[in-house]
Short mmCIF file of C-alpha atoms in Angstrom, two decimals:
data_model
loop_
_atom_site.label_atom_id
_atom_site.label_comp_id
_atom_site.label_asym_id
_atom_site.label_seq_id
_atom_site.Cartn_x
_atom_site.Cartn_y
_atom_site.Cartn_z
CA UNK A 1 0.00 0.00 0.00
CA UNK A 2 1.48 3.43 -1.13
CA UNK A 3 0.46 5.72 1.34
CA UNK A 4 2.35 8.31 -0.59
CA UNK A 5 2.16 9.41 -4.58
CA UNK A 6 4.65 11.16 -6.04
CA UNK A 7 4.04 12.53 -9.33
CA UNK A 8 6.03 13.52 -11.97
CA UNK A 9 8.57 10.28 -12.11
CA UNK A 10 10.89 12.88 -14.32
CA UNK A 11 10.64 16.40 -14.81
CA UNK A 12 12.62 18.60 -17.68
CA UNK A 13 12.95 22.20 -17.18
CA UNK A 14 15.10 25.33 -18.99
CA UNK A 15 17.35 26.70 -16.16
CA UNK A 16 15.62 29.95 -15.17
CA UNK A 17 12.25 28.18 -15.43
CA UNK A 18 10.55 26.87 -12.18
CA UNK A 19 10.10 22.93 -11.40
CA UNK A 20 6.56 21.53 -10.01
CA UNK A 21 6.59 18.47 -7.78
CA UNK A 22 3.56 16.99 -6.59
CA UNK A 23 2.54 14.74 -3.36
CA UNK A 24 -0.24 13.23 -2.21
CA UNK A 25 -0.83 11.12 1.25
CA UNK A 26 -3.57 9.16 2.58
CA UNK A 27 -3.21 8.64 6.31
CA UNK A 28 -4.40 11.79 8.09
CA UNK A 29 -2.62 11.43 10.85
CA UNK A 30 0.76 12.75 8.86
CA UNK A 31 1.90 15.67 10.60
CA UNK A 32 5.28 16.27 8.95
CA UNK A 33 6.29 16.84 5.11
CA UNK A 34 9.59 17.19 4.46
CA UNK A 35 11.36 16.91 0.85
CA UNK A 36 14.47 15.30 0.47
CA UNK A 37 17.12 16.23 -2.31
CA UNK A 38 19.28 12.91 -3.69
CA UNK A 39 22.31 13.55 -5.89
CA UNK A 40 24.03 9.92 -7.98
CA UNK A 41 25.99 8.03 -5.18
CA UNK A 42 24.70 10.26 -2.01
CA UNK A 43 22.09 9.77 0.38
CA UNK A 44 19.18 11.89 0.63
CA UNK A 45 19.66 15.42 2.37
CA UNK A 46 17.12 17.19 3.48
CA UNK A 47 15.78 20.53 1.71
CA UNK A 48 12.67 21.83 3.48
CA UNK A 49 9.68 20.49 5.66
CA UNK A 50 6.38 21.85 6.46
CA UNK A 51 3.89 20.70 9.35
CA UNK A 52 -0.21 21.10 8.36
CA UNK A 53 -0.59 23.84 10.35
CA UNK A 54 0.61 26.06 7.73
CA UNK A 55 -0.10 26.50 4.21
CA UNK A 56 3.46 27.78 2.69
CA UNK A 57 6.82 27.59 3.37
CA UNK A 58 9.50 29.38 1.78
CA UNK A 59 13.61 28.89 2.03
CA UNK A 60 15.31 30.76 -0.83
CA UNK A 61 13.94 29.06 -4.08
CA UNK A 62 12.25 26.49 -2.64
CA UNK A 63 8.78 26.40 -1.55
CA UNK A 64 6.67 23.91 0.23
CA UNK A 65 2.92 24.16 -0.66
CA UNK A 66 0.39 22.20 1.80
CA UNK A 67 -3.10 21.61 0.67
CA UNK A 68 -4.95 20.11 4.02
CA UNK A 69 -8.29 19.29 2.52
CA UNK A 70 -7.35 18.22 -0.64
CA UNK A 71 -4.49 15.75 0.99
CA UNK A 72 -1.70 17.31 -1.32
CA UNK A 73 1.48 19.04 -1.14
CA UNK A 74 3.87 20.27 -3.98
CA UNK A 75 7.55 21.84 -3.94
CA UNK A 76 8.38 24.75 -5.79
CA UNK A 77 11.55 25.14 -7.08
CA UNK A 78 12.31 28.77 -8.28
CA UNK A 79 14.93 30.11 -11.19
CA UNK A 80 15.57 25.98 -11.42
CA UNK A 81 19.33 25.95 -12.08
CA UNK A 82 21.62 23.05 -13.82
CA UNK A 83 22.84 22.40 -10.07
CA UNK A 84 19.45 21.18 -9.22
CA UNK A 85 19.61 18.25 -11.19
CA UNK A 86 18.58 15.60 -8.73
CA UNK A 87 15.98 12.91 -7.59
CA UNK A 88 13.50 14.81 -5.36
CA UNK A 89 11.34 12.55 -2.67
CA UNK A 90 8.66 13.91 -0.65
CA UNK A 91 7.88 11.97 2.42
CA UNK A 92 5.63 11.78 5.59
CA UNK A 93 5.85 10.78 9.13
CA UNK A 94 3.24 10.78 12.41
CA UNK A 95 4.08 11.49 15.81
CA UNK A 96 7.70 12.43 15.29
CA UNK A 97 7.93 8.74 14.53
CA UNK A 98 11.12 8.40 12.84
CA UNK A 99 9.36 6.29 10.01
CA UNK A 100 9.28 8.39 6.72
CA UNK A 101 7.05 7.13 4.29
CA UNK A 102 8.85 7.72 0.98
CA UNK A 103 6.99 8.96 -1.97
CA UNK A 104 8.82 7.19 -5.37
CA UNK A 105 11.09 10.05 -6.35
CA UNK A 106 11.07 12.93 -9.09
CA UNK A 107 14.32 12.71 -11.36
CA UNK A 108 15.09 16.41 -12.19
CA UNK A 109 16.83 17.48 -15.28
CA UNK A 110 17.62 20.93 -15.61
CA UNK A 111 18.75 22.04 -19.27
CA UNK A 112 21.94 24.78 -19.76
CA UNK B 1 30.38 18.12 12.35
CA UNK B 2 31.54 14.71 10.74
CA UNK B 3 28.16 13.70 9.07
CA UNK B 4 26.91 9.90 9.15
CA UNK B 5 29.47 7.51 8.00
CA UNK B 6 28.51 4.21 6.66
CA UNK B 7 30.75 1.43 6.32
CA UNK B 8 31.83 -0.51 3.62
CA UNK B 9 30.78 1.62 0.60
CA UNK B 10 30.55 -1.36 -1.48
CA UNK B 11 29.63 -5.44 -0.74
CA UNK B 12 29.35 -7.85 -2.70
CA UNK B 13 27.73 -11.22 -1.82
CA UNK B 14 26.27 -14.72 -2.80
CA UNK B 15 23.15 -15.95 -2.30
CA UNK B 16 22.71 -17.62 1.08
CA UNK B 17 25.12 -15.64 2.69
CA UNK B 18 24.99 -13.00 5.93
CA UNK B 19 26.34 -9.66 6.12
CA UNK B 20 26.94 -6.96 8.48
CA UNK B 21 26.53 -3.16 7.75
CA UNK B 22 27.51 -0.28 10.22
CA UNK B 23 26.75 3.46 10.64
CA UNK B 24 28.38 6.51 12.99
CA UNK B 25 25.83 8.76 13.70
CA UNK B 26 26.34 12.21 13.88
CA UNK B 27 27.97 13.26 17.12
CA UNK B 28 25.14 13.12 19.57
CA UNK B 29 22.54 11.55 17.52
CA UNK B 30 20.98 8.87 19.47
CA UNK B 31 18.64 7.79 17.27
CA UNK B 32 19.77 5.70 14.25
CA UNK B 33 17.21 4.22 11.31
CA UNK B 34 18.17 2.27 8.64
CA UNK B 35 16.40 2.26 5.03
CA UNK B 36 16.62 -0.16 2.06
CA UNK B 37 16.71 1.83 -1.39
CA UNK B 38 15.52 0.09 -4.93
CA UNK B 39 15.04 0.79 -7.77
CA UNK B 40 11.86 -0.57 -8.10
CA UNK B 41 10.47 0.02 -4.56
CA UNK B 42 12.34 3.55 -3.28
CA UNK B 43 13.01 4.04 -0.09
CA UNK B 44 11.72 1.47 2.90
CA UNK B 45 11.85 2.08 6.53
CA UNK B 46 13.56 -1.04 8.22
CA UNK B 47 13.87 -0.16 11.71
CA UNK B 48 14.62 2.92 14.10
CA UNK B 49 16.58 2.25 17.35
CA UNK B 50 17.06 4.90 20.41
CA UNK B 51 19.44 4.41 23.28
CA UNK B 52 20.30 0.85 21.81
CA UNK B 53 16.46 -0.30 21.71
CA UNK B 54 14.48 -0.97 18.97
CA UNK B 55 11.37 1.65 18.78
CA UNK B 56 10.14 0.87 14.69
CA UNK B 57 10.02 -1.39 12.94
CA UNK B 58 9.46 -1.55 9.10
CA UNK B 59 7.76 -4.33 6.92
CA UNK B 60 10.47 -6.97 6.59
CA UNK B 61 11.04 -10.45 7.17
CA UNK B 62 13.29 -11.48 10.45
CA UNK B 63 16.03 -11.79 8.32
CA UNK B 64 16.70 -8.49 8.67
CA UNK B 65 18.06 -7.33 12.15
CA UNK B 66 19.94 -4.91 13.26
CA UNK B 67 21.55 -4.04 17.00
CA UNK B 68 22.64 -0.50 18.52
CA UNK B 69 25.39 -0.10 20.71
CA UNK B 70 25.98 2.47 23.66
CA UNK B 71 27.83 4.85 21.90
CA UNK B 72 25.14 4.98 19.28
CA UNK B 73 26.54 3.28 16.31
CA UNK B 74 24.70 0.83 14.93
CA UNK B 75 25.17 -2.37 12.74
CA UNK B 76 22.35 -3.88 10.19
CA UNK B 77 22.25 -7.65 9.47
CA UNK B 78 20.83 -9.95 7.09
CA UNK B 79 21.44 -13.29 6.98
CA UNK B 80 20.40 -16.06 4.46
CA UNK B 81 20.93 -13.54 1.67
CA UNK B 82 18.61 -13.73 -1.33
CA UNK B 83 18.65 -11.75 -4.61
CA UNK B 84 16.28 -9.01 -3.81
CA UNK B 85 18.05 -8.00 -1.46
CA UNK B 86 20.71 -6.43 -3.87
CA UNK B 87 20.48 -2.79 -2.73
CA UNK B 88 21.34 0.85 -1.34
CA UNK B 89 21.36 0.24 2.65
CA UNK B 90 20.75 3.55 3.90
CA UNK B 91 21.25 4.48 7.67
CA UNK B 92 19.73 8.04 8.97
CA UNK B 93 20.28 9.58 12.43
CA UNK B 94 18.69 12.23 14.11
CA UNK B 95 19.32 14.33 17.12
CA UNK B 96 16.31 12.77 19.60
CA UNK B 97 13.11 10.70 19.65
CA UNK B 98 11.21 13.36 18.80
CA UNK B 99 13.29 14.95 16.55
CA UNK B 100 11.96 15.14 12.69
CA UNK B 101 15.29 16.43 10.66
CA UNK B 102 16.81 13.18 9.72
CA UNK B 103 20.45 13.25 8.35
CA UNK B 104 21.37 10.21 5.73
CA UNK B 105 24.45 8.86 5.22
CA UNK B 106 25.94 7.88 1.61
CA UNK B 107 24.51 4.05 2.20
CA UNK B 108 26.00 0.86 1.23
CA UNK B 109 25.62 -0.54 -1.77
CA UNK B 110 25.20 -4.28 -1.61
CA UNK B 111 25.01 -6.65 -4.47
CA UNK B 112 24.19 -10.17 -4.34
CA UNK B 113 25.43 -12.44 -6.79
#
C-alpha cells in the first residue's frame, strides 16, 4: 500500500524556469512533510519540511505548498538551475515517529 | 560536524550468505534508522533504534536485524541472503526521539550475486 504518490517520475525544465513536484498522502494522521534532495551516489539530504498547520513555506527558491483538505502538497523550485539536477522525494511521518514514508522520487533534469 | 558515516561503501555477496553493515551517527545523535533503497520500490523504513532499543520497525522479514550499541553506532544484518536483497542500505540519524530532521548517510551498496 502506497500511502504516498509522487508525481512527476521525471521532470525537464530550462534553467531559469521553475520545477513543479507533486505529493499526495492518505493517512491523516501525517503531521510532517519534508522533501528530500538525492544527488548519484549520495544519500538523501534534506531541503525543506512543512507541518499542516501552515499553508506555505518558503527557504530561498524552494517552496513547500500544503493543501490540508485536498491531501496534497507540492515543492516549488524557483529560477531551477543546472545544479538542481537531482531525484526529489517527498515523504511523511506521524508522531515524530522516525518512520518516513517515501513517496517514489522525481528525477530532475535541468537544461543549460 | 563529521556527518553519518557508513561502512563498507561497497559489498558484494552470494546468495545464502549473511552480512553486516555499520553506521556513525552524527555526534550526539541517538537515534539511528536504517532504510533499504531500490530501484523498483524507493526508499523502505527497516527499523529505528534509540538508546540501543528498537522503537520501529518496518515491513520486513526477520532476516533483517539490526543491533545498537551504547555509543550509538549501529550495525544492520541480514542473513540467508537472497537476490532481492541487492540494494542501497541507507542508515539516517537524528538528534532525539522526537526529533523530525533526519540526516542520511551515503549508504551501502550491496550486491548479491
Amino acid at each position: 500500500q502506497q500511502q504516498v504518490k509522487q508525481s512527476p517520475q521525471s521532470l525537464i525544465v530550462q534553467k531559469g524556469g521553475i520545477s513543479i513536484i507533486n505529493c499526495a498522502y492518505e493517512n491523516t494522521a501525517f503531521d510532517y512533510f519534508p522533501w528530500y534532495q538525492q544527488f548519484p551516489g549520495k544519500g538523501p539530504a534534506l531541503l525543506i519540511a512543512i507541518r499542516p498547520d501552515v499553508s506555505e513555506k518558503k527557504e530561498g527558491r524552494f517552496t513547500i505548498s500544503f493543501n490540508k483538505s485536498a491531501k496534497q502538497f507540492s515543492l516549488h523550485i524557483m529560477d531551477s538551475q543546472p545544479g538542481d539536477s537531482a531525484t526529489y522525494f517527498c515523504a511523511a511521518d506521524r508522531g515524530s515517529q522516525g518512520n518516513l514514508i517515501f513517496g517514489k522520487g522525481t528525477k530532475l533534469s535541468v537544461k543549460p | 560536524k563529521a556527518g553519518v558515516t557508513q561502512t563498507p561503501r561497497y559489498l558484494i555477496k552470494t546468495r545464502g550468505q549473511q552480512v553486516t553493515l555499520s553506521c556513525s551517527p552524527i555526534s550526539g545523535h541517538r537515534s539511528v534508522s536504517w532504510y533499504q533503497q531500490t530501484p523498483g520500490q524507493g526508499l523502505q523504513f527497516l527499523f529505528e533504534y534509540f538508546s540501543e532499543t528498537q522503537r520501529n520497525k518496518g515491513n520486513f522479514p526477520g532476516r533483517f536485524s539490526g543491533r545498537q550499541f551504547s555509543n550509538s553506532r549501529s550495525e544492520m544484518n541480514v542473513s540467508t541472503l537472497e537476490l532481492g536483497d541487492s540494494a542501497l542500505y541507507l542508515c539516517a540519524s537524528r538528534a532525539g526521539a522526537t526529533n523530525e530532521k533526519l540526516f542520511f548517510g551515503s549508504g551501502t551498496q550491496l550486491s548479491v550475486l
